[in-house]
Amino acid sequence: MNDDTELAVRPHERDPEDGLALIDDPAFIERVADAIEAGRDDELRVLIADFHETDMARLLEALPAPARPKLIELLGSDFDFTALTELDETVRVQILEELETKTVVEGMRDLDSDDAVYILEDLDDADKQEILGQLPLTERAALQRSLDYPEESAGRRMQTEFIALPPFWTVGQTLDYIGETEGLPETFFELFVVDPTYRLTGSVPLDRLLRTKRGVKLGDVVTPDRHVVQATDDQEDVARVFERYNLISAPVVDGAGRLVGVLTVDDIVDVIQEEADEDVKALGGVAADEELSDSFWYIAKSRFSWLLVNLIAANLASFVIALFEDELQRLVALAVLMPIVASQGGNAATQTMTVAVRAIATRELRASNARRVIARELLVGLFNGVVFAVIMAAVVFARFGVADLGFIIALAMIINLVAAALGGILVPLTLNKMGVDPAVSSGPFVTTITDVIGFFAFLGIASLWF
Amino acid sequence: MNDDTELAVRPHERDPEDGLALIDDPAFIERVADAIEAGRDDELRVLIADFHETDMARLLEALPAPARPKLIELLGSDFDFTALTELDETVRVQILEELETKTVVEGMRDLDSDDAVYILEDLDDADKQEILGQLPLTERAALQRSLDYPEESAGRRMQTEFIALPPFWTVGQTLDYIGETEGLPETFFELFVVDPTYRLTGSVPLDRLLRTKRGVKLGDVVTPDRHVVQATDDQEDVARVFERYNLISAPVVDGAGRLVGVLTVDDIVDVIQEEADEDVKALGGVAADEELSDSFWYIAKSRFSWLLVNLIAANLASFVIALFEDELQRLVALAVLMPIVASQGGNAATQTMTVAVRAIATRELRASNARRVIARELLVGLFNGVVFAVIMAAVVFARFGVADLGFIIALAMIINLVAAALGGILVPLTLNKMGVDPAVSSGPFVTTITDVIGFFAFLGIASLWF
């Protein structure tokens, strides 16, 4: 089969997953890179011009850094700048810094306002102003207004293209207007009804509009939105509301209640994904903004600080061990066994902490059920503590033939698993009450607690016993 | 102010977050519980009948178990069964088991098909058939068809209410049909165009319909959907496609390409959220289906198995330590310091593992970039290993005044941090290749590796040295 014709298959004949499969093929990437190197834009168009923006982003990430801006310049107006919003931040900033301002300005003009803001907000002020300065006045003003809202706010994520109509318009008038007007938003799911000062009255979903008689006034078919978003609201809070109330879109208003934009759930999906990602990473001791494309140096620095905190905690535990040097010298089995107690406590605490951190993030753990959850975790800790105490007592007796040692490790195990349960839930709850993100900060506290209590309980009881 | 009038505020005057605030107030919960106990359904209606389904779910969870089904029976047709879809599974099953079949059947009739399936699928077969048997034939057939698809498949999550029209209909005919027909789906964002055998041609979003002249045929305005979902597709794969291509909805077809349903992004948001939640929990050693409302007994059992695996790993590490009993006896400082090496390795490995597991889940880590990421992690491990080696050498020299000991711990630290980086990325990649979920199984392997190598390197070098 001829390789060229195979790759020239047009979009509608291609499986939608094909773009992704191609990107995983090193031969394909090399072929694209060669075409870029040689400036063969015709070949490039055949190879990749029909890629979905998301696949284009994956392709850009797979290419060597110098080839990325060249690809965009070569494709010209065939390159959809929306692809840049799907890139890792590091790669996006690198590309934007190397592209000619003219290319960026051209590309930005075709974007929805929310995508344009997403791309602009990571640039430094000089670059931002240079690009804004070359955009037409109305676009510039809309983007500037979004950029004036705080980072990670609804105002940054909203689309400023929407249809807002007065309540005295009839359904018929509205349908005609939509049918005849050029330059309406590319996609929309509802109309908004506003008063003369642009204050939001409510919305009319398109399906309801279609089911209403032409003579009816919008004011009589509009329903007030129960979930109006403030432009200054934090995007995570907004995501929570979307998720809780299964929203598809929501109007965004400014401090005076004037409609300034609309948020749709596809933007919110990214926020939910990011937020969950941050929790996973934070619990694993990784910076929330670490990305797979980050440089060695950036990652090494960001991982270092967490490990340093852990090193301090581990040294603290080591000082506890040092208190019992005499006992360790006398009975070396204590040294052999003590990491088991600490490790089992650490793992039990991590279980409880994981559940607590996640339940706090999803607002499932609240004042009303905290006491019940704490009691349950304590019971689980006590129960599993007793079970593992019995197991370890048997193991230790089998290994060392000393019944006393089995009893000591059993007692230490129970104490440490109860402490683990308490620490695992109280530390995140307390941090949260203090306004500190429990996902980021709970880990070191909790493992320090279980290490210190684990070693202290085991070696302390041993020193009293022998 | 009079308490009763305050609570009687109607929905449109209430802040949308109010329902949630009320549920956090123990006095309010008690008042609702009292009203249920005394059977005062009028008071209940004033208190809570205007709650959004999600808030109603939170309220049900906050109430004592026996009060939950009573509340539903008391509210009768004022209770929206959609609330049941927002409950933790444990609570939902408890309520459904205690409700009268008649109440459940009545409540199910008002539900969208996807919500009805969501509620039915957790019931045992006898209950399921009893409820299905009392539903009208068409509803029963639609639900049964969805239930025949595998668990966690698109077929289970899809809505079977949609509008499908033939390509020869004009836009005008379509608009009139929508305006005049009773019993259309409650909400819809697009129409589907199908051939006489119900095979999907494509879809027409409502906004496009509104912008097209009345005389145009649907067949001329329809676009083929690039992202058609198979009813048997796994919901997580579908979620990935929604996320990647920013979809609002997608048609679902059966094996023969016939349109059988539609998936909307609000259902997918729940899947994305669940999936992220499962990753967080799995990495923390908690069962994916553990819920805050689960009983003590269920939690204790589910946590136990993970801790048992950890106990075995910890005992393995302990056997490694036992190999060096003589050295430990001779130099007790080794016992004091050895947990530091192991713990630092464990934490570094967890960092790498977290990044790897998450990148595998989001399909960011692929064959094409695996080598680069492995090399980077190794470099980071080596770099941080050297830095912490220097720090610990200094600390140990200060504490014990023995330069040799500082050198030994430094060397062990470098070895263990490099091993941690390798294990942290290779274990998840290997498990994934073997078809095992790396989020669930990586942890125990990785910590065993760092514990064993940490103790072995530190004590082994010491035994060679002294």
mmCIF file of C-alpha atoms in Angstrom, chain A residues 304 307-319 321-322, chain B residues 333-345 383-417 454 458:
data_model
loop_
_atom_site.group_PDB
_atom_site.id
_atom_site.type_symbol
_atom_site.label_atom_id
_atom_site.label_comp_id
_atom_site.label_asym_id
_atom_site.label_seq_id
_atom_site.Cartn_x
_atom_site.Cartn_y
_atom_site.Cartn_z
ATOM 1 C CA PHE A 304 13.209 19.131 46.818
ATOM 2 C CA LEU A 307 11.574 16.035 50.584
ATOM 3 C CA LEU A 308 13.347 18.506 52.840
ATOM 4 C CA VAL A 309 10.278 18.699 55.085
ATOM 5 C CA ASN A 310 10.233 14.903 55.131
ATOM 6 C CA LEU A 311 13.933 14.788 55.999
ATOM 7 C CA ILE A 312 13.327 16.995 59.003
ATOM 8 C CA ALA A 313 10.443 14.760 60.087
ATOM 9 C CA ALA A 314 12.583 11.645 59.640
ATOM 10 C CA ASN A 315 15.370 13.181 61.724
ATOM 11 C CA LEU A 316 12.856 13.980 64.434
ATOM 12 C CA ALA A 317 11.813 10.333 64.503
ATOM 13 C CA SER A 318 15.476 9.372 64.570
ATOM 14 C CA PHE A 319 16.003 11.486 67.699
ATOM 15 C CA ILE A 321 14.964 6.304 68.495
ATOM 16 C CA ALA A 322 18.221 7.676 69.917
ATOM 17 C CA ALA B 333 23.846 4.598 65.546
ATOM 18 C CA LEU B 334 23.022 2.507 62.492
ATOM 19 C CA ALA B 335 19.637 1.604 64.013
ATOM 20 C CA VAL B 336 19.027 5.233 64.846
ATOM 21 C CA LEU B 337 19.765 6.418 61.302
ATOM 22 C CA MET B 338 18.461 3.656 59.051
ATOM 23 C CA PRO B 339 14.782 4.773 59.018
ATOM 24 C CA ILE B 340 15.859 8.146 57.597
ATOM 25 C CA VAL B 341 17.291 6.532 54.463
ATOM 26 C CA ALA B 342 14.231 4.324 53.957
ATOM 27 C CA SER B 343 11.720 7.102 54.588
ATOM 28 C CA GLN B 344 13.428 9.579 52.262
ATOM 29 C CA GLY B 345 13.451 6.938 49.519
ATOM 30 C CA PHE B 383 20.405 15.280 41.832
ATOM 31 C CA ASN B 384 18.233 15.293 44.938
ATOM 32 C CA GLY B 385 20.052 12.188 46.171
ATOM 33 C CA VAL B 386 23.366 14.058 46.036
ATOM 34 C CA VAL B 387 21.958 17.158 47.737
ATOM 35 C CA PHE B 388 20.366 15.174 50.571
ATOM 36 C CA ALA B 389 23.501 13.045 50.845
ATOM 37 C CA VAL B 390 25.528 16.181 51.568
ATOM 38 C CA ILE B 391 22.963 17.467 54.072
ATOM 39 C CA MET B 392 22.734 14.154 55.927
ATOM 40 C CA ALA B 393 26.506 13.647 55.966
ATOM 41 C CA ALA B 394 26.812 17.009 57.709
ATOM 42 C CA VAL B 395 23.962 16.273 60.142
ATOM 43 C CA VAL B 396 25.364 12.851 61.043
ATOM 44 C CA PHE B 397 28.869 14.187 61.533
ATOM 45 C CA ALA B 398 27.470 16.882 63.834
ATOM 46 C CA ARG B 399 25.411 14.345 65.810
ATOM 47 C CA PHE B 400 27.839 11.451 66.116
ATOM 48 C CA GLY B 401 31.197 12.991 65.265
ATOM 49 C CA VAL B 402 32.047 9.998 63.029
ATOM 50 C CA ALA B 403 32.981 11.064 59.484
ATOM 51 C CA ASP B 404 32.734 7.482 58.180
ATOM 52 C CA LEU B 405 29.092 7.241 59.216
ATOM 53 C CA GLY B 406 28.285 10.441 57.336
ATOM 54 C CA PHE B 407 29.925 9.055 54.220
ATOM 55 C CA ILE B 408 27.984 5.782 54.490
ATOM 56 C CA ILE B 409 24.587 7.451 54.895
ATOM 57 C CA ALA B 410 25.390 9.800 51.978
ATOM 58 C CA LEU B 411 26.172 6.911 49.663
ATOM 59 C CA ALA B 412 23.076 4.968 50.754
ATOM 60 C CA MET B 413 20.925 8.064 50.251
ATOM 61 C CA ILE B 414 22.106 8.507 46.644
ATOM 62 C CA ILE B 415 21.562 4.821 45.844
ATOM 63 C CA ASN B 416 18.086 4.812 47.388
ATOM 64 C CA LEU B 417 16.888 8.009 45.699
ATOM 65 C CA GLY B 454 17.307 1.671 51.657
ATOM 66 C CA PHE B 458 22.876 1.598 54.337
#
